[in-house]
Coordinates of C-alpha atoms in Angstrom, one line a residue:
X896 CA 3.2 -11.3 -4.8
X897 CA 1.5 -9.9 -7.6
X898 CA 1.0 -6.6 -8.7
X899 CA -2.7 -6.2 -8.0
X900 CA -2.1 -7.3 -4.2
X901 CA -0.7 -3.7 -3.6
X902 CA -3.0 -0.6 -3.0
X903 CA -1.9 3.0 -3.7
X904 CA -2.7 5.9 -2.0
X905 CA -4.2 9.1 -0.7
X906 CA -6.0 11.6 1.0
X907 CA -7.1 12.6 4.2
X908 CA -6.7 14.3 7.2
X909 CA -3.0 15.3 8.3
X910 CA -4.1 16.3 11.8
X911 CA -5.0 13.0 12.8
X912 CA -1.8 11.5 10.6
X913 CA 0.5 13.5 12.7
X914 CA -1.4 13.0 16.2
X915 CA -0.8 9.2 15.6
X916 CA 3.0 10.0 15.0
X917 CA 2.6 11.5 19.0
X918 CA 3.7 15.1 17.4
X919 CA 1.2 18.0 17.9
X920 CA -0.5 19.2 14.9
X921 CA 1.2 22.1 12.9
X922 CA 4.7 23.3 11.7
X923 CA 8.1 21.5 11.4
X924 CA 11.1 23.3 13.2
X925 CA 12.6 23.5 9.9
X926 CA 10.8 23.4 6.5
X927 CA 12.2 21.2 3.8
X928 CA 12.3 21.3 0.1
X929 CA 10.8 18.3 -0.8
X930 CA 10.4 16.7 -4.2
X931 CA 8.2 13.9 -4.9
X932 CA 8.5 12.3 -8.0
X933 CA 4.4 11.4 -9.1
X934 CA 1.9 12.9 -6.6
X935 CA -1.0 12.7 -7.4
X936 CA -1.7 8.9 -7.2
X937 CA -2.5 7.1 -4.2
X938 CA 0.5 7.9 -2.1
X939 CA 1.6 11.1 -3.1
X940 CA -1.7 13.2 -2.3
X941 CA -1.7 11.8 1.2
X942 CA 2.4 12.0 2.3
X943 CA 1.5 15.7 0.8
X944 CA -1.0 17.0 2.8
X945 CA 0.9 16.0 5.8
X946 CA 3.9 17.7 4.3
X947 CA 2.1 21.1 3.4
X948 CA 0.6 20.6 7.1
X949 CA 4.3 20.4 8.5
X950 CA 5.5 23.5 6.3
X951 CA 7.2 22.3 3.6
X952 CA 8.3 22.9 0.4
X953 CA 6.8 20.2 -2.4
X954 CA 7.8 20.1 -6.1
X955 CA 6.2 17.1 -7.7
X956 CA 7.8 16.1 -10.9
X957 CA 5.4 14.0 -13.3
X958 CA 4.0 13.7 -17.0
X959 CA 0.8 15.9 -15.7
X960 CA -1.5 13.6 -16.8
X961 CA -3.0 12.4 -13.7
X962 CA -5.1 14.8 -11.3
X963 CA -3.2 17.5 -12.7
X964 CA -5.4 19.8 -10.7
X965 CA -4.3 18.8 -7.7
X966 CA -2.5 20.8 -5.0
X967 CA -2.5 24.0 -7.0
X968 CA 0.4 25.5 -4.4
X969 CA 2.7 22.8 -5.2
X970 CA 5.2 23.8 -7.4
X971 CA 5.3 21.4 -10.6
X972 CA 8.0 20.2 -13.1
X973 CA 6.7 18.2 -16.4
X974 CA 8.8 15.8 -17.6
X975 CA 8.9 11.6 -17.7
X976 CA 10.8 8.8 -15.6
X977 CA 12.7 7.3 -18.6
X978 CA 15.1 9.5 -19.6
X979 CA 14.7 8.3 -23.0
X980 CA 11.3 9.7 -23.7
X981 CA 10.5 13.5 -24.2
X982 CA 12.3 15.8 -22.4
X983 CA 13.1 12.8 -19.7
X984 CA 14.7 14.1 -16.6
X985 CA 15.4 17.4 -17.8
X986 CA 13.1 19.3 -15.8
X987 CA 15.0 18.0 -12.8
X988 CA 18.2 19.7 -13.4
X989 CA 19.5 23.1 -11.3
X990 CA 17.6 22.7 -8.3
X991 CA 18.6 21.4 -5.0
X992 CA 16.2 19.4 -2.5
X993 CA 16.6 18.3 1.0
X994 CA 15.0 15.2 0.2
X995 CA 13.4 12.8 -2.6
X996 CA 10.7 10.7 -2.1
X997 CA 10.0 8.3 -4.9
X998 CA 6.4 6.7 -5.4
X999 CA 6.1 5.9 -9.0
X1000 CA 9.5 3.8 -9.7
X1001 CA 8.9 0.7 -10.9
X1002 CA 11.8 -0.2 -13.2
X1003 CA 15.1 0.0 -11.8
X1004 CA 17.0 1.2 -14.6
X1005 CA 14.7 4.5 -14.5
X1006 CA 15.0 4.6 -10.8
X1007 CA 19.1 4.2 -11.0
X1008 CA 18.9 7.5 -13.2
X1009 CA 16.8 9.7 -11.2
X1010 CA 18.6 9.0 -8.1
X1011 CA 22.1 9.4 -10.1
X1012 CA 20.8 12.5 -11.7
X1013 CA 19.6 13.8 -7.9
X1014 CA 22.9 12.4 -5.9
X1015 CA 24.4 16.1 -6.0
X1016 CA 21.5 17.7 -5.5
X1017 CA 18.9 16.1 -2.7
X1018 CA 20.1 15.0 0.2
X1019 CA 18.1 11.8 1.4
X1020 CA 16.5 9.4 -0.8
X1021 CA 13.1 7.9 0.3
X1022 CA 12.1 5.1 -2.3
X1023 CA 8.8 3.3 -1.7
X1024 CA 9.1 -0.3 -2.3
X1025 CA 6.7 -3.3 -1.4
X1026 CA 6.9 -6.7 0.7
X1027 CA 6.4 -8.0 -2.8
X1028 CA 10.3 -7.6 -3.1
X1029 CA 10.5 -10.6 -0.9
X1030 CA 11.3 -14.1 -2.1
X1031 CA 8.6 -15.9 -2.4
X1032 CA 7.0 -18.0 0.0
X1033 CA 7.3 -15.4 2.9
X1034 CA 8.6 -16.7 5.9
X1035 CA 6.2 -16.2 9.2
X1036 CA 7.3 -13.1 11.0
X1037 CA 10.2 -12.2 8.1
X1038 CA 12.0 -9.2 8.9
X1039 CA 13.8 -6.7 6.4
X1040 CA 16.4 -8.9 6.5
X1041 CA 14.5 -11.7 4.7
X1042 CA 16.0 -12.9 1.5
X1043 CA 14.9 -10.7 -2.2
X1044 CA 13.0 -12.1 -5.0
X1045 CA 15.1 -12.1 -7.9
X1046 CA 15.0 -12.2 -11.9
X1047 CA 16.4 -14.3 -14.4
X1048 CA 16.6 -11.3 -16.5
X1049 CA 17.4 -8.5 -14.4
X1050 CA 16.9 -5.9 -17.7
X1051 CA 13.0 -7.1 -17.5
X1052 CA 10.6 -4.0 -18.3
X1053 CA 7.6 -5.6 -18.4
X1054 CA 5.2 -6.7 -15.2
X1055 CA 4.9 -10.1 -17.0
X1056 CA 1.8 -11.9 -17.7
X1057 CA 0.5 -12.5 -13.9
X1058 CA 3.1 -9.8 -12.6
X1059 CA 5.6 -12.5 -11.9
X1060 CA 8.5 -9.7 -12.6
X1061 CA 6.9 -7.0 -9.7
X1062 CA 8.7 -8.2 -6.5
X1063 CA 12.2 -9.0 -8.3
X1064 CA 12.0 -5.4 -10.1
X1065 CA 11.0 -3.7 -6.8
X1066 CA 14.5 -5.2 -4.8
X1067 CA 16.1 -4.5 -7.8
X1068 CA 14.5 -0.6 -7.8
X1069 CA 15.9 -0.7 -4.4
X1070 CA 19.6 -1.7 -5.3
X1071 CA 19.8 0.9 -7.7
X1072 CA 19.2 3.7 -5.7
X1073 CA 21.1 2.5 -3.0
X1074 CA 24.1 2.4 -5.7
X1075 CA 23.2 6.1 -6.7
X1076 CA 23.1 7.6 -3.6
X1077 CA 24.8 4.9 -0.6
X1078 CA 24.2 5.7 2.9
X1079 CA 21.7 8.1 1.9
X1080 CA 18.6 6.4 0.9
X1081 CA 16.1 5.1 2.9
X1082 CA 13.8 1.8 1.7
X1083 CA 10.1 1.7 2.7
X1084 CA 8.0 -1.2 1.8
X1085 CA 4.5 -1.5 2.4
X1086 CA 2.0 -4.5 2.3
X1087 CA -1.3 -4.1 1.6
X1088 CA -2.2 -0.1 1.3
X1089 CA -5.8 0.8 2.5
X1090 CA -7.8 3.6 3.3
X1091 CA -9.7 6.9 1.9
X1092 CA -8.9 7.3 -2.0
X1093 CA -7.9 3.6 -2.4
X1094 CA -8.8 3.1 -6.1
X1095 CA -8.1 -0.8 -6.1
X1096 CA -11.1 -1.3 -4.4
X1097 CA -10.2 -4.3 -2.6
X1098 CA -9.8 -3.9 1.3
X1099 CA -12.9 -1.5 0.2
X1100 CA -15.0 -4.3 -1.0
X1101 CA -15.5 -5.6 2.7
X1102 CA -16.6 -2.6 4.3
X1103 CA -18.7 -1.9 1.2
X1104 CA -20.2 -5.6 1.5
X1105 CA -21.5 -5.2 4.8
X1106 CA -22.9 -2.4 4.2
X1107 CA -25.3 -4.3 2.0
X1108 CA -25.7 -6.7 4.5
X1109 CA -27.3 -10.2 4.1
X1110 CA -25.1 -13.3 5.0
X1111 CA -21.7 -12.8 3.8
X1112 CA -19.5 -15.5 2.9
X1113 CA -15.5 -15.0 4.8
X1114 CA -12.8 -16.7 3.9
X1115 CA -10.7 -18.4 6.4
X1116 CA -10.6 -18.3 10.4
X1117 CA -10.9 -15.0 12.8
X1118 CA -8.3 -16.3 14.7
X1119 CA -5.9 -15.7 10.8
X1120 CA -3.4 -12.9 10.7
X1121 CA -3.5 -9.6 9.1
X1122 CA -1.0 -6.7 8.0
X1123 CA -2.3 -3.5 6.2
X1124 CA -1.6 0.0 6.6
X1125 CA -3.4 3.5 6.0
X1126 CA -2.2 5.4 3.4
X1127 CA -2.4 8.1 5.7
X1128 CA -0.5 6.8 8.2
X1129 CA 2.3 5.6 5.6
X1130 CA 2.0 9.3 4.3
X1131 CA 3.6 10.5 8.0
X1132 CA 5.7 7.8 8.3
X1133 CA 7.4 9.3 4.8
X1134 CA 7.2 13.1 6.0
X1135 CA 8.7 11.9 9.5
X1136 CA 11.5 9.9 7.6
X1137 CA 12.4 13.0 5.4
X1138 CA 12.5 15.4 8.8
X1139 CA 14.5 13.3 10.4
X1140 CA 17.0 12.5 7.8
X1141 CA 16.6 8.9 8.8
X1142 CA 17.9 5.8 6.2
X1143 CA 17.4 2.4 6.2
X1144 CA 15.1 -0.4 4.8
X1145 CA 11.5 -0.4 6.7
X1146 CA 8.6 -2.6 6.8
X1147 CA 5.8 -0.6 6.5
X1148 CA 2.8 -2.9 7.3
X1149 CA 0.6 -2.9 10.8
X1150 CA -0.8 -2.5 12.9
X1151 CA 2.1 -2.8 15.8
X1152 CA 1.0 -6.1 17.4
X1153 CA -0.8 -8.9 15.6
X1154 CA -4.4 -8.3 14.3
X1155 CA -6.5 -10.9 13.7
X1156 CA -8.8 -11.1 10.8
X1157 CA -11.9 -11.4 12.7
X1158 CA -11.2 -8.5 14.4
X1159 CA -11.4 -6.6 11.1
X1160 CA -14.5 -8.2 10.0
X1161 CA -16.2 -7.2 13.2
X1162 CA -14.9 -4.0 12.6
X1163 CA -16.8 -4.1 9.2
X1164 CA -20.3 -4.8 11.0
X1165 CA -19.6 -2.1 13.4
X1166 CA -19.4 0.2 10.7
X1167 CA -23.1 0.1 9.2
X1168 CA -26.3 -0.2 11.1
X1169 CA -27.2 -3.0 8.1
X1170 CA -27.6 -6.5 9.4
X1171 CA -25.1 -9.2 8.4
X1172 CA -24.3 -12.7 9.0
X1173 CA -20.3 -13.8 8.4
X1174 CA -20.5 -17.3 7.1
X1175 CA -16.5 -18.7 7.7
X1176 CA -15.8 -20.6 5.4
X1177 CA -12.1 -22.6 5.9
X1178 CA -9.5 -22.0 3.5
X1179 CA -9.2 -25.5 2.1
X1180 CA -12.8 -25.2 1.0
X1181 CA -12.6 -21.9 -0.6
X1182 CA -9.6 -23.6 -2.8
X1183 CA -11.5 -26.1 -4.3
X1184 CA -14.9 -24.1 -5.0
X1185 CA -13.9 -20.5 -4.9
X1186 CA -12.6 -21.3 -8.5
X1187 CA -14.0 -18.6 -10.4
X1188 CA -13.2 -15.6 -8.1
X1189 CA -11.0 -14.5 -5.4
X1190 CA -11.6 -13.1 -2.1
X1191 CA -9.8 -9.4 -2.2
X1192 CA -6.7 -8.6 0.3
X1193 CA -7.1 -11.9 2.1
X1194 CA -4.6 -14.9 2.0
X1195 CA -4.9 -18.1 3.2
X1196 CA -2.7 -18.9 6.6
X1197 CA -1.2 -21.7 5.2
X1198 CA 1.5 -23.3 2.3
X1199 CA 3.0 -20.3 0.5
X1200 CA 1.2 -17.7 1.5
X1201 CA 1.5 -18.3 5.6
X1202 CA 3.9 -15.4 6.1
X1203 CA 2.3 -13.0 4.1
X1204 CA 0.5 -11.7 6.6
X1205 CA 2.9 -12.0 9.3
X1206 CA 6.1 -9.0 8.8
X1207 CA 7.6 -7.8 11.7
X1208 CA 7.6 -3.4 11.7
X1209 CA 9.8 -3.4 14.6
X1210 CA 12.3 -0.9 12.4
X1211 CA 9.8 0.7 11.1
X1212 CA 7.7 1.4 14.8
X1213 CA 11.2 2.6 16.0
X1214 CA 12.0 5.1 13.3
X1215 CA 8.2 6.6 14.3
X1216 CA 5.4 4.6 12.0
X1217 CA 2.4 4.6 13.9
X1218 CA -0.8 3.2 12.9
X1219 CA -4.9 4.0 13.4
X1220 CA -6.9 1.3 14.5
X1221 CA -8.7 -1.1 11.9
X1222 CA -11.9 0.4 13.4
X1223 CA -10.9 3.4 12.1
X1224 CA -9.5 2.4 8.7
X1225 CA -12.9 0.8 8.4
X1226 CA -15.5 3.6 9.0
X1227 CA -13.5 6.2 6.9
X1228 CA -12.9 4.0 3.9
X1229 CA -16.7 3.1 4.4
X1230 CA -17.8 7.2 4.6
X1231 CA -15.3 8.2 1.8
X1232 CA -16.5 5.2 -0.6
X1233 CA -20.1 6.6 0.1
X1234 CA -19.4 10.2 -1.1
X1235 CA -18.0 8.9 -5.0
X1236 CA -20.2 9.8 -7.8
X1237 CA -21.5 6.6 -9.5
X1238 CA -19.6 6.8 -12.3
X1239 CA -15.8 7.3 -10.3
X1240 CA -13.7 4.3 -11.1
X1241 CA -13.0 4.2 -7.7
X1242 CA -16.7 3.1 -6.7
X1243 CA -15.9 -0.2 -8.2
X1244 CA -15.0 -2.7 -5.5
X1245 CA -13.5 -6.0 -6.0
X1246 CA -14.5 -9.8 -4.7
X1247 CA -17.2 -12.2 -5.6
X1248 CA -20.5 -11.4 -7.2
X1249 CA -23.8 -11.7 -5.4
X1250 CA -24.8 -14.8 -7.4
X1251 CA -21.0 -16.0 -6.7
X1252 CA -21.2 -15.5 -3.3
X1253 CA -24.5 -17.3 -3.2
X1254 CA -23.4 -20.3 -4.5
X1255 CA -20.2 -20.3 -2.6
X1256 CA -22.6 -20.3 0.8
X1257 CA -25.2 -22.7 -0.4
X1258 CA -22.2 -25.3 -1.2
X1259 CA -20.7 -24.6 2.0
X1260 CA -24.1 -25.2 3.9
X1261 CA -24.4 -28.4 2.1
X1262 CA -21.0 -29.5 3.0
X1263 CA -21.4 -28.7 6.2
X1264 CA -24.8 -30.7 6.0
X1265 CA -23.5 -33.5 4.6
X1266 CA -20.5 -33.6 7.5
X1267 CA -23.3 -33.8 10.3
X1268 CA -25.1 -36.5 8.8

């Protein structure tokens, strides 16, 4: 799974984050020093507004480059993931945490030597991996158990042309900081992240899309499965992993039961008074004319990709990961989007053109023309 199928994350409200975890609002019974290493990408500004919420204690160690601004309480150490550049890891030495929670390792060699560098001084590690770390093709209703992509070269830094190297250098980000730190770490991987701040702007482009309404061209059937989560929601799941000192690996894609992906369009129409038309379109089709484009955060419930949108959370669901409903998901993503400034990168949404999608449904019209005749 490549690189650009996985959304990163952010803000919103920690109220509803932790009402959804079945906790009441408001302070831990213990505050934690936490240290998350990044911050202030997609993740890290929405597991820390639940954490400053709970009471916590965050240090974010980063290069300060991105949103430096943010969180203005937090305390901040400077410094970079390879421990060959600058000042490295530096900044991390002398101080004592009761938990880490990694969401900007990508290379496992970096990720072995934070975690070594922490092993006497943080008590949990909380690495955030991806489903991407799975071998490829998924099987339907995998579980954490499910056999790891791999590398030829396991010393690989570089994503590769068409990100061919993510998933094997995620399980491999994984083993290493299960070697620094064993029994100690736990392993969340998340499918498809969505929601408020998402700057990939691909689960965004379908609310966005019916906003503009018009008929809409949908890939697939309604009946097709589908797996994403909230960032907020994966936010608390993190806080709630770190307060309870749990470990273990974790699927960390929803909702609980199966959701089908005509329940999520629906949930797009709902969401804007604009009037649209879905025009299904079968996957097969989409193949063989869809050639110049592809549909964003959707994948076809069949050959490789069947049991990508199938993972079972039952791990995760036990250790307290809750999810919001896709109607939810939907309208907020929708409002948020709406507030951005023109010129915010995050504005730009993925998927087909309008002329793209215009051909698209006038070839599948006459197709569908042609078969009646």
């Amino acid at each position: 799974m490549p690189l650009d199928r996985r959304a990163f994350l952010a803000a919103s409200a920690a109220a509803g984050s932790l009402a959804l975890l079945g906790r009441t609002p408001g302070k831990a019974p213990k505050s934690l020093r936490l240290l998350i290493l990044g911050g202030t990408g997609f993740i890290g500004p929405a597991l820390t507004r639940v954490a400053l919420e709970r009471g916590h204690q965050v240090t974010f160690f980063n290069r300060g480059k991105t949103r430096a601004d943010l969180f203005p309480e937090v305390t901040k150490l400077l410094g970079d993931r390879d421990p060959k550049k600058g000042d490295g890891l530096k900044a991390l030495e002398g101080h004592d945490w009761d938990a880490v929670i990694d969401d900007s390792g990508y290379f496992p060699r970096m990720v072995g030597a934070s975690a070594s560098l922490l092993a006497d001084h943080a008590k949990r590690y909380i690495y955030i991996s991806s489903i991407s770390c799975y071998k490829e093709p998924n099987p339907e209703n995998g579980d954490e158990d499910s056999a790891l992509a791999t590398l030829a070269d396991p010393t690989v830094e570089t994503m590769g042309d068409q990100f061919q190297n993510y998933g094997g250098l995620k399980a491999l980000c994984e083993q290493a900081a299960e070697k620094a730190m064993p029994g100690r770490v736990a392993i969340v991987r998340p499918g498809y992240i969505v929601g408020p701040d998402d700057y990939t702007g691909r689960f965004t482009y379908w609310p966005v899309r019916f906003d503009r309404g018009g008929e809409i061209a949908v890939p697939g059937a309604p009946t097709d499965p589908f797996q994403v989560i909230d960032v907020r929601d994966l936010g608390a799941f993190l806080v709630k992993l770190a307060e309870d000192g749990t470990t273990g690996r974790f699927n960390a894609t929803g909702p609980e039961k199966r959701l089908e992906w005509g329940r999520v369009i629906k949930a797009c129409q709902a969401a804007t008074p604009a009037k649209s038309t879905p025009v299904w379109m079968d996957a097969d089709f989409v193949a063989k004319h869809a050639t110049d484009f592809e549909f964003p955060i959707w994948a076809p419930f069949a050959g490789d990709t069947k049991g990508f949108m199938t993972w079972r959370n039952d791990r995760g669901v036990k250790a307290g990961l809750r999810f919001r409903p896709i109607e939810a998901i939907v309208k907020d993503t929708l409002e948020w989007h709406k507030g951005l400034a023109a010129d915010d990168r995050r504005a730009k949404v993925g998927g087909p053109s309008a002329e793209q999608e215009a051909k698209l449904i006038a070839a599948w019209k006459a197709a569908q023309k042609a078969k009646a005749s």
